[in-house]
Amino acid sequence: MSTALVTGATAGIGLSFAHQLAERGHDVVLVARDRARLENVSDELQAKYGVATEILVADLSDRADTGKVAERLADAARPVDLLVNNAGYSLRKRFLDNEVSQEEAVFDVLCRAVLVLSHAGARAMRERGHGAIVNVSSVAGFITSGSYSAEKSFVTVFTESLAGELAGTGVTAMALCPGFTHTEFHQRAGVTMSGVPGFMWLDARRLVHDCLEDVAKGKVVSVPGAQYKAIVAGLRFLPRALVRSRARTVHRPKQRRDAR
């Protein structure tokens, strides 16, 4: 029996990770901001899959809370074998129209928390000689759509670098780069996504299943969906000036905020 820790575990992709890992027999440490929702997910996983669960209430824009999660990852007496850094959200407005405090909070969740938790998790796993880290990035990291793209680009490149540093240790690191994904979150938040054509949507359960298969294969970057694989491959050959000009027309949904 192994243990997985999932941030942003009460909604969307994070919730799918929690269910599929529990279904595979992993005990799960659930991290999010809302205690009531964490308890509901915890109870459901225990009842449905018979695994042990643990909840950590933490807002990853708060450095003390992030430190609390890092301490849990570093606890040698309760080893975590798989870390899924999934928590995240984005802002509706353009960079210069947001308050810098809002941008800092997003940066702390999307970048700083990933760095801090990866550091704590990878060190502990390296000491034991086994383990895996999945950092949920985005196809947006390959384009130039505001600070969100820049932050997801950091996550992908950081994870690639970490994977290289961990080579030969028995520990792996992988960046998961999904595109638009069907979750219950958009309906709850009242987000209008009608501008995105149907063929561009991914299924969260299939996405997570394929991600875990890629982890087992030792992949460093996982791009789910044939449509997004083709897009990412094409972006590598396009002039950056063209990528920048096209990014101005990318659909920008209303504010979305996943559990963190």
PDB file of C-alpha atoms in Angstrom:
ATOM      1  CA  MET A   1       0.000   0.000   0.000  1.00  0.00           C
ATOM      2  CA  SER A   2       1.362   3.405  -0.967  1.00  0.00           C
ATOM      3  CA  THR A   3       0.260   6.954  -0.209  1.00  0.00           C
ATOM      4  CA  ALA A   4      -0.493   9.790  -2.627  1.00  0.00           C
ATOM      5  CA  LEU A   5      -0.882  13.479  -1.763  1.00  0.00           C
ATOM      6  CA  VAL A   6      -3.116  15.552  -4.056  1.00  0.00           C
ATOM      7  CA  THR A   7      -3.514  19.327  -3.848  1.00  0.00           C
ATOM      8  CA  GLY A   8      -6.740  20.891  -5.078  1.00  0.00           C
ATOM      9  CA  ALA A   9      -8.329  17.524  -4.378  1.00  0.00           C
ATOM     10  CA  THR A  10     -11.992  18.491  -4.002  1.00  0.00           C
ATOM     11  CA  ALA A  11     -12.843  19.538  -7.568  1.00  0.00           C
ATOM     12  CA  GLY A  12     -12.078  18.953 -11.217  1.00  0.00           C
ATOM     13  CA  ILE A  13      -8.897  17.147 -12.207  1.00  0.00           C
ATOM     14  CA  GLY A  14      -7.725  16.938  -8.591  1.00  0.00           C
ATOM     15  CA  LEU A  15     -10.893  15.133  -7.537  1.00  0.00           C
ATOM     16  CA  SER A  16     -10.471  12.693 -10.425  1.00  0.00           C
ATOM     17  CA  PHE A  17      -6.902  12.027  -9.287  1.00  0.00           C
ATOM     18  CA  ALA A  18      -8.148  11.356  -5.752  1.00  0.00           C
ATOM     19  CA  HIS A  19     -10.759   8.858  -6.955  1.00  0.00           C
ATOM     20  CA  GLN A  20      -8.556   7.005  -9.407  1.00  0.00           C
ATOM     21  CA  LEU A  21      -5.653   6.729  -6.997  1.00  0.00           C
ATOM     22  CA  ALA A  22      -7.974   5.430  -4.273  1.00  0.00           C
ATOM     23  CA  GLU A  23      -9.516   3.020  -6.780  1.00  0.00           C
ATOM     24  CA  ARG A  24      -6.015   1.675  -7.468  1.00  0.00           C
ATOM     25  CA  GLY A  25      -5.520   1.063  -3.748  1.00  0.00           C
ATOM     26  CA  HIS A  26      -3.500   4.108  -2.720  1.00  0.00           C
ATOM     27  CA  ASP A  27      -4.130   5.822   0.589  1.00  0.00           C
ATOM     28  CA  VAL A  28      -4.714   9.509  -0.137  1.00  0.00           C
ATOM     29  CA  VAL A  29      -3.780  12.766   1.587  1.00  0.00           C
ATOM     30  CA  LEU A  30      -6.281  15.381   0.403  1.00  0.00           C
ATOM     31  CA  VAL A  31      -5.275  19.058   0.351  1.00  0.00           C
ATOM     32  CA  ALA A  32      -7.641  21.988  -0.291  1.00  0.00           C
ATOM     33  CA  ARG A  33      -8.991  25.103   1.385  1.00  0.00           C
ATOM     34  CA  ASP A  34     -12.511  23.972   2.321  1.00  0.00           C
ATOM     35  CA  ARG A  35     -12.689  21.590   5.292  1.00  0.00           C
ATOM     36  CA  ALA A  36     -16.299  20.552   4.690  1.00  0.00           C
ATOM     37  CA  ARG A  37     -15.622  19.585   1.086  1.00  0.00           C
ATOM     38  CA  LEU A  38     -12.438  17.772   2.102  1.00  0.00           C
ATOM     39  CA  GLU A  39     -14.373  15.764   4.674  1.00  0.00           C
ATOM     40  CA  ASN A  40     -17.038  14.864   2.097  1.00  0.00           C
ATOM     41  CA  VAL A  41     -14.432  13.611  -0.376  1.00  0.00           C
ATOM     42  CA  SER A  42     -12.571  11.771   2.376  1.00  0.00           C
ATOM     43  CA  ASP A  43     -15.713   9.980   3.539  1.00  0.00           C
ATOM     44  CA  GLU A  44     -16.616   9.044  -0.039  1.00  0.00           C
ATOM     45  CA  LEU A  45     -13.179   7.572  -0.797  1.00  0.00           C
ATOM     46  CA  GLN A  46     -13.162   5.547   2.408  1.00  0.00           C
ATOM     47  CA  ALA A  47     -16.642   4.189   1.817  1.00  0.00           C
ATOM     48  CA  LYS A  48     -16.193   3.434  -1.882  1.00  0.00           C
ATOM     49  CA  TYR A  49     -12.642   2.106  -2.002  1.00  0.00           C
ATOM     50  CA  GLY A  50     -11.778   1.130   1.582  1.00  0.00           C
ATOM     51  CA  VAL A  51      -8.574   3.191   1.655  1.00  0.00           C
ATOM     52  CA  ALA A  52      -7.201   5.367   4.419  1.00  0.00           C
ATOM     53  CA  THR A  53      -7.516   9.111   3.888  1.00  0.00           C
ATOM     54  CA  GLU A  54      -6.109  12.189   5.552  1.00  0.00           C
ATOM     55  CA  ILE A  55      -7.153  15.805   5.081  1.00  0.00           C
ATOM     56  CA  LEU A  56      -4.995  18.910   5.178  1.00  0.00           C
ATOM     57  CA  VAL A  57      -6.780  22.253   5.100  1.00  0.00           C
ATOM     58  CA  ALA A  58      -4.416  24.638   3.333  1.00  0.00           C
ATOM     59  CA  ASP A  59      -4.540  27.734   1.150  1.00  0.00           C
ATOM     60  CA  LEU A  60      -1.423  27.510  -0.991  1.00  0.00           C
ATOM     61  CA  SER A  61      -1.301  31.271  -1.477  1.00  0.00           C
ATOM     62  CA  ASP A  62      -0.469  31.392   2.232  1.00  0.00           C
ATOM     63  CA  ARG A  63       3.183  30.575   2.926  1.00  0.00           C
ATOM     64  CA  ALA A  64       2.506  29.116   6.356  1.00  0.00           C
ATOM     65  CA  ASP A  65      -0.114  26.757   4.928  1.00  0.00           C
ATOM     66  CA  THR A  66       2.232  25.740   2.121  1.00  0.00           C
ATOM     67  CA  GLY A  67       4.892  25.034   4.732  1.00  0.00           C
ATOM     68  CA  LYS A  68       2.455  22.798   6.592  1.00  0.00           C
ATOM     69  CA  VAL A  69       1.945  20.676   3.474  1.00  0.00           C
ATOM     70  CA  ALA A  70       5.709  20.588   2.858  1.00  0.00           C
ATOM     71  CA  GLU A  71       6.238  19.292   6.389  1.00  0.00           C
ATOM     72  CA  ARG A  72       3.768  16.494   5.722  1.00  0.00           C
ATOM     73  CA  LEU A  73       5.670  15.525   2.564  1.00  0.00           C
ATOM     74  CA  ALA A  74       8.963  15.507   4.474  1.00  0.00           C
ATOM     75  CA  ASP A  75       7.639  13.287   7.289  1.00  0.00           C
ATOM     76  CA  ALA A  76       9.774  10.140   7.098  1.00  0.00           C
ATOM     77  CA  ALA A  77       7.426   8.278   9.435  1.00  0.00           C
ATOM     78  CA  ARG A  78       4.500   8.747   7.011  1.00  0.00           C
ATOM     79  CA  PRO A  79       6.027   8.556   3.531  1.00  0.00           C
ATOM     80  CA  VAL A  80       4.258   9.972   0.493  1.00  0.00           C
ATOM     81  CA  ASP A  81       5.016   7.966  -2.652  1.00  0.00           C
ATOM     82  CA  LEU A  82       3.196  10.140  -5.202  1.00  0.00           C
ATOM     83  CA  LEU A  83       2.781  13.915  -5.101  1.00  0.00           C
ATOM     84  CA  VAL A  84       0.222  15.537  -7.415  1.00  0.00           C
ATOM     85  CA  ASN A  85       0.590  19.324  -7.499  1.00  0.00           C
ATOM     86  CA  ASN A  86      -2.774  20.151  -9.027  1.00  0.00           C
ATOM     87  CA  ALA A  87      -4.109  23.206  -7.163  1.00  0.00           C
ATOM     88  CA  GLY A  88      -4.540  26.336  -9.213  1.00  0.00           C
ATOM     89  CA  TYR A  89      -6.720  29.070 -10.600  1.00  0.00           C
ATOM     90  CA  SER A  90      -6.526  31.990 -13.005  1.00  0.00           C
ATOM     91  CA  LEU A  91      -7.737  35.575 -13.109  1.00  0.00           C
ATOM     92  CA  ARG A  92     -10.317  36.922 -15.542  1.00  0.00           C
ATOM     93  CA  LYS A  93      -8.696  40.268 -16.282  1.00  0.00           C
ATOM     94  CA  ARG A  94      -5.493  41.025 -18.132  1.00  0.00           C
ATOM     95  CA  PHE A  95      -2.260  41.333 -16.148  1.00  0.00           C
ATOM     96  CA  LEU A  96      -2.197  45.145 -15.955  1.00  0.00           C
ATOM     97  CA  ASP A  97      -5.881  45.324 -15.032  1.00  0.00           C
ATOM     98  CA  ASN A  98      -5.427  43.140 -11.948  1.00  0.00           C
ATOM     99  CA  GLU A  99      -4.067  44.337  -8.625  1.00  0.00           C
ATOM    100  CA  VAL A 100      -0.514  43.150  -8.152  1.00  0.00           C
ATOM    101  CA  SER A 101      -1.596  41.449  -4.908  1.00  0.00           C
ATOM    102  CA  GLN A 102      -3.962  39.261  -6.945  1.00  0.00           C
ATOM    103  CA  GLU A 103      -1.184  38.360  -9.351  1.00  0.00           C
ATOM    104  CA  GLU A 104       1.135  37.546  -6.451  1.00  0.00           C
ATOM    105  CA  ALA A 105      -1.455  35.215  -4.933  1.00  0.00           C
ATOM    106  CA  VAL A 106      -1.865  33.335  -8.217  1.00  0.00           C
ATOM    107  CA  PHE A 107       1.909  33.131  -8.623  1.00  0.00           C
ATOM    108  CA  ASP A 108       2.251  31.701  -5.117  1.00  0.00           C
ATOM    109  CA  VAL A 109      -0.278  28.946  -5.877  1.00  0.00           C
ATOM    110  CA  LEU A 110       0.821  28.092  -9.413  1.00  0.00           C
ATOM    111  CA  CYS A 111       4.600  28.483  -9.050  1.00  0.00           C
ATOM    112  CA  ARG A 112       5.881  28.945  -5.518  1.00  0.00           C
ATOM    113  CA  ALA A 113       3.775  26.139  -4.032  1.00  0.00           C
ATOM    114  CA  VAL A 114       4.809  23.777  -6.829  1.00  0.00           C
ATOM    115  CA  LEU A 115       8.468  24.607  -6.189  1.00  0.00           C
ATOM    116  CA  VAL A 116       8.248  24.272  -2.393  1.00  0.00           C
ATOM    117  CA  LEU A 117       6.201  21.065  -2.384  1.00  0.00           C
ATOM    118  CA  SER A 118       8.283  19.473  -5.149  1.00  0.00           C
ATOM    119  CA  HIS A 119      11.421  20.261  -3.156  1.00  0.00           C
ATOM    120  CA  ALA A 120      10.058  18.680   0.020  1.00  0.00           C
ATOM    121  CA  GLY A 121       8.567  15.685  -1.761  1.00  0.00           C
ATOM    122  CA  ALA A 122      11.535  14.988  -4.039  1.00  0.00           C
ATOM    123  CA  ARG A 123      14.052  15.165  -1.202  1.00  0.00           C
ATOM    124  CA  ALA A 124      12.078  12.686   0.892  1.00  0.00           C
ATOM    125  CA  MET A 125      11.508  10.363  -2.069  1.00  0.00           C
ATOM    126  CA  ARG A 126      15.154  10.518  -3.130  1.00  0.00           C
ATOM    127  CA  GLU A 127      16.179   9.483   0.369  1.00  0.00           C
ATOM    128  CA  ARG A 128      13.940   6.404   0.086  1.00  0.00           C
ATOM    129  CA  GLY A 129      14.949   5.681  -3.513  1.00  0.00           C
ATOM    130  CA  HIS A 130      11.475   5.685  -5.037  1.00  0.00           C
ATOM    131  CA  GLY A 131       8.514   7.933  -5.733  1.00  0.00           C
ATOM    132  CA  ALA A 132       6.901  10.147  -8.358  1.00  0.00           C
ATOM    133  CA  ILE A 133       5.822  13.758  -8.728  1.00  0.00           C
ATOM    134  CA  VAL A 134       3.137  15.016 -11.127  1.00  0.00           C
ATOM    135  CA  ASN A 135       2.963  18.772 -11.603  1.00  0.00           C
ATOM    136  CA  VAL A 136      -0.214  19.800 -13.391  1.00  0.00           C
ATOM    137  CA  SER A 137       0.747  22.404 -15.964  1.00  0.00           C
ATOM    138  CA  SER A 138      -1.191  23.380 -19.104  1.00  0.00           C
ATOM    139  CA  VAL A 139      -1.065  23.646 -22.863  1.00  0.00           C
ATOM    140  CA  ALA A 140      -1.361  27.369 -22.103  1.00  0.00           C
ATOM    141  CA  GLY A 141       2.289  27.224 -21.073  1.00  0.00           C
ATOM    142  CA  PHE A 142       3.256  26.804 -24.725  1.00  0.00           C
ATOM    143  CA  ILE A 143       1.569  30.055 -25.815  1.00  0.00           C
ATOM    144  CA  THR A 144       1.651  33.652 -24.553  1.00  0.00           C
ATOM    145  CA  SER A 145      -1.716  34.282 -22.915  1.00  0.00           C
ATOM    146  CA  GLY A 146      -0.901  36.493 -19.941  1.00  0.00           C
ATOM    147  CA  SER A 147       0.748  35.655 -16.660  1.00  0.00           C
ATOM    148  CA  TYR A 148      -1.133  32.333 -16.491  1.00  0.00           C
ATOM    149  CA  SER A 149       0.764  31.108 -19.554  1.00  0.00           C
ATOM    150  CA  ALA A 150       4.042  32.297 -18.052  1.00  0.00           C
ATOM    151  CA  GLU A 151       3.325  30.533 -14.781  1.00  0.00           C
ATOM    152  CA  LYS A 152       2.408  27.265 -16.498  1.00  0.00           C
ATOM    153  CA  SER A 153       5.512  27.555 -18.667  1.00  0.00           C
ATOM    154  CA  PHE A 154       7.525  27.766 -15.453  1.00  0.00           C
ATOM    155  CA  VAL A 155       5.835  24.623 -14.136  1.00  0.00           C
ATOM    156  CA  THR A 156       6.662  22.638 -17.269  1.00  0.00           C
ATOM    157  CA  VAL A 157      10.298  23.741 -17.554  1.00  0.00           C
ATOM    158  CA  PHE A 158      10.863  23.419 -13.808  1.00  0.00           C
ATOM    159  CA  THR A 159       9.503  19.867 -13.891  1.00  0.00           C
ATOM    160  CA  GLU A 160      11.702  18.932 -16.840  1.00  0.00           C
ATOM    161  CA  SER A 161      14.712  20.233 -14.935  1.00  0.00           C
ATOM    162  CA  LEU A 162      13.699  18.361 -11.786  1.00  0.00           C
ATOM    163  CA  ALA A 163      13.265  15.148 -13.783  1.00  0.00           C
ATOM    164  CA  GLY A 164      16.823  15.511 -15.037  1.00  0.00           C
ATOM    165  CA  GLU A 165      18.146  16.082 -11.532  1.00  0.00           C
ATOM    166  CA  LEU A 166      16.306  12.990 -10.289  1.00  0.00           C
ATOM    167  CA  ALA A 167      17.514  10.697 -13.068  1.00  0.00           C
ATOM    168  CA  GLY A 168      18.937   7.482 -11.635  1.00  0.00           C
ATOM    169  CA  THR A 169      17.499   8.026  -8.153  1.00  0.00           C
ATOM    170  CA  GLY A 170      14.346   5.931  -8.545  1.00  0.00           C
ATOM    171  CA  VAL A 171      12.207   9.084  -8.394  1.00  0.00           C
ATOM    172  CA  THR A 172      10.440  10.577 -11.411  1.00  0.00           C
ATOM    173  CA  ALA A 173       8.879  13.965 -12.165  1.00  0.00           C
ATOM    174  CA  MET A 174       6.337  14.655 -14.882  1.00  0.00           C
ATOM    175  CA  ALA A 175       4.516  17.751 -16.135  1.00  0.00           C
ATOM    176  CA  LEU A 176       0.913  17.099 -17.144  1.00  0.00           C
ATOM    177  CA  CYS A 177      -0.185  19.645 -19.775  1.00  0.00           C
ATOM    178  CA  PRO A 178      -3.928  19.392 -20.448  1.00  0.00           C
ATOM    179  CA  GLY A 179      -6.110  21.688 -22.505  1.00  0.00           C
ATOM    180  CA  PHE A 180      -9.797  22.443 -21.854  1.00  0.00           C
ATOM    181  CA  THR A 181     -11.199  19.712 -19.619  1.00  0.00           C
ATOM    182  CA  HIS A 182     -14.786  18.887 -18.713  1.00  0.00           C
ATOM    183  CA  THR A 183     -15.302  19.115 -14.958  1.00  0.00           C
ATOM    184  CA  GLU A 184     -18.180  20.096 -12.737  1.00  0.00           C
ATOM    185  CA  PHE A 185     -16.302  23.251 -11.804  1.00  0.00           C
ATOM    186  CA  HIS A 186     -17.401  25.365 -14.750  1.00  0.00           C
ATOM    187  CA  GLN A 187     -21.086  24.772 -14.003  1.00  0.00           C
ATOM    188  CA  ARG A 188     -20.646  25.573 -10.309  1.00  0.00           C
ATOM    189  CA  ALA A 189     -18.757  28.772 -11.073  1.00  0.00           C
ATOM    190  CA  GLY A 190     -21.183  29.864 -13.781  1.00  0.00           C
ATOM    191  CA  VAL A 191     -18.364  30.097 -16.323  1.00  0.00           C
ATOM    192  CA  THR A 192     -19.439  30.456 -19.952  1.00  0.00           C
ATOM    193  CA  MET A 193     -17.321  28.241 -22.185  1.00  0.00           C
ATOM    194  CA  SER A 194     -19.560  28.238 -25.263  1.00  0.00           C
ATOM    195  CA  GLY A 195     -16.778  29.643 -27.424  1.00  0.00           C
ATOM    196  CA  VAL A 196     -14.742  26.436 -27.131  1.00  0.00           C
ATOM    197  CA  PRO A 197     -15.670  23.847 -29.798  1.00  0.00           C
ATOM    198  CA  GLY A 198     -16.677  20.416 -28.579  1.00  0.00           C
ATOM    199  CA  PHE A 199     -13.725  18.551 -30.073  1.00  0.00           C
ATOM    200  CA  MET A 200     -11.328  20.609 -27.922  1.00  0.00           C
ATOM    201  CA  TRP A 201     -12.689  19.250 -24.653  1.00  0.00           C
ATOM    202  CA  LEU A 202     -11.017  16.489 -22.670  1.00  0.00           C
ATOM    203  CA  ASP A 203     -12.627  14.077 -20.216  1.00  0.00           C
ATOM    204  CA  ALA A 204     -11.120  14.407 -16.732  1.00  0.00           C
ATOM    205  CA  ARG A 205     -11.279  10.704 -15.928  1.00  0.00           C
ATOM    206  CA  ARG A 206      -9.613   9.663 -19.185  1.00  0.00           C
ATOM    207  CA  LEU A 207      -7.036  12.435 -18.755  1.00  0.00           C
ATOM    208  CA  VAL A 208      -6.047  11.220 -15.295  1.00  0.00           C
ATOM    209  CA  HIS A 209      -6.006   7.566 -16.376  1.00  0.00           C
ATOM    210  CA  ASP A 210      -3.668   8.369 -19.247  1.00  0.00           C
ATOM    211  CA  CYS A 211      -1.529  10.550 -16.978  1.00  0.00           C
ATOM    212  CA  LEU A 212      -1.000   7.713 -14.503  1.00  0.00           C
ATOM    213  CA  GLU A 213      -0.076   5.402 -17.378  1.00  0.00           C
ATOM    214  CA  ASP A 214       2.505   7.977 -18.511  1.00  0.00           C
ATOM    215  CA  VAL A 215       3.888   8.190 -14.962  1.00  0.00           C
ATOM    216  CA  ALA A 216       4.398   4.419 -15.029  1.00  0.00           C
ATOM    217  CA  LYS A 217       6.239   4.774 -18.342  1.00  0.00           C
ATOM    218  CA  GLY A 218       8.543   7.425 -16.896  1.00  0.00           C
ATOM    219  CA  LYS A 219       7.455  10.203 -19.242  1.00  0.00           C
ATOM    220  CA  VAL A 220       8.629  13.716 -18.382  1.00  0.00           C
ATOM    221  CA  VAL A 221       5.946  15.722 -20.247  1.00  0.00           C
ATOM    222  CA  SER A 222       2.455  14.333 -20.830  1.00  0.00           C
ATOM    223  CA  VAL A 223       0.078  16.121 -23.211  1.00  0.00           C
ATOM    224  CA  PRO A 224      -3.316  14.372 -23.160  1.00  0.00           C
ATOM    225  CA  GLY A 225      -5.503  14.202 -26.241  1.00  0.00           C
ATOM    226  CA  ALA A 226      -4.542  13.835 -29.890  1.00  0.00           C
ATOM    227  CA  GLN A 227      -5.739  17.363 -30.642  1.00  0.00           C
ATOM    228  CA  TYR A 228      -3.464  18.917 -28.036  1.00  0.00           C
ATOM    229  CA  LYS A 229      -0.511  16.709 -28.947  1.00  0.00           C
ATOM    230  CA  ALA A 230      -0.864  18.056 -32.493  1.00  0.00           C
ATOM    231  CA  ILE A 231      -1.171  21.658 -31.300  1.00  0.00           C
ATOM    232  CA  VAL A 232       1.891  21.450 -29.063  1.00  0.00           C
ATOM    233  CA  ALA A 233       3.920  19.773 -31.812  1.00  0.00           C
ATOM    234  CA  GLY A 234       2.902  22.501 -34.249  1.00  0.00           C
ATOM    235  CA  LEU A 235       3.732  25.300 -31.832  1.00  0.00           C
ATOM    236  CA  ARG A 236       7.344  24.145 -31.720  1.00  0.00           C
ATOM    237  CA  PHE A 237       7.749  25.067 -35.384  1.00  0.00           C
ATOM    238  CA  LEU A 238       5.782  28.321 -35.508  1.00  0.00           C
ATOM    239  CA  PRO A 239       7.616  31.666 -35.299  1.00  0.00           C
ATOM    240  CA  ARG A 240       7.146  33.143 -31.843  1.00  0.00           C
ATOM    241  CA  ALA A 241       5.860  36.368 -33.375  1.00  0.00           C
ATOM    242  CA  LEU A 242       2.977  34.391 -34.886  1.00  0.00           C
ATOM    243  CA  VAL A 243       2.321  32.587 -31.599  1.00  0.00           C
ATOM    244  CA  ARG A 244       2.150  35.952 -29.814  1.00  0.00           C
ATOM    245  CA  SER A 245      -0.224  37.449 -32.359  1.00  0.00           C
ATOM    246  CA  ARG A 246      -2.571  34.448 -32.258  1.00  0.00           C
ATOM    247  CA  ALA A 247      -2.544  34.404 -28.446  1.00  0.00           C
ATOM    248  CA  ARG A 248      -4.384  37.744 -28.439  1.00  0.00           C
ATOM    249  CA  THR A 249      -7.430  36.010 -29.879  1.00  0.00           C
ATOM    250  CA  VAL A 250      -7.455  33.078 -27.456  1.00  0.00           C
ATOM    251  CA  HIS A 251     -10.783  32.680 -25.637  1.00  0.00           C
ATOM    252  CA  ARG A 252     -10.512  33.976 -22.068  1.00  0.00           C
ATOM    253  CA  PRO A 253     -13.233  32.544 -19.775  1.00  0.00           C
ATOM    254  CA  LYS A 254     -14.588  34.342 -16.770  1.00  0.00           C
ATOM    255  CA  GLN A 255     -12.640  34.012 -13.539  1.00  0.00           C
ATOM    256  CA  ARG A 256     -12.152  30.432 -12.450  1.00  0.00           C
ATOM    257  CA  ARG A 257     -10.781  29.298  -9.132  1.00  0.00           C
ATOM    258  CA  ASP A 258     -10.095  25.674  -8.359  1.00  0.00           C
ATOM    259  CA  ALA A 259      -9.830  24.301  -4.834  1.00  0.00           C
ATOM    260  CA  ARG A 260      -6.385  25.082  -3.438  1.00  0.00           C
TER     261      ARG A 260
END
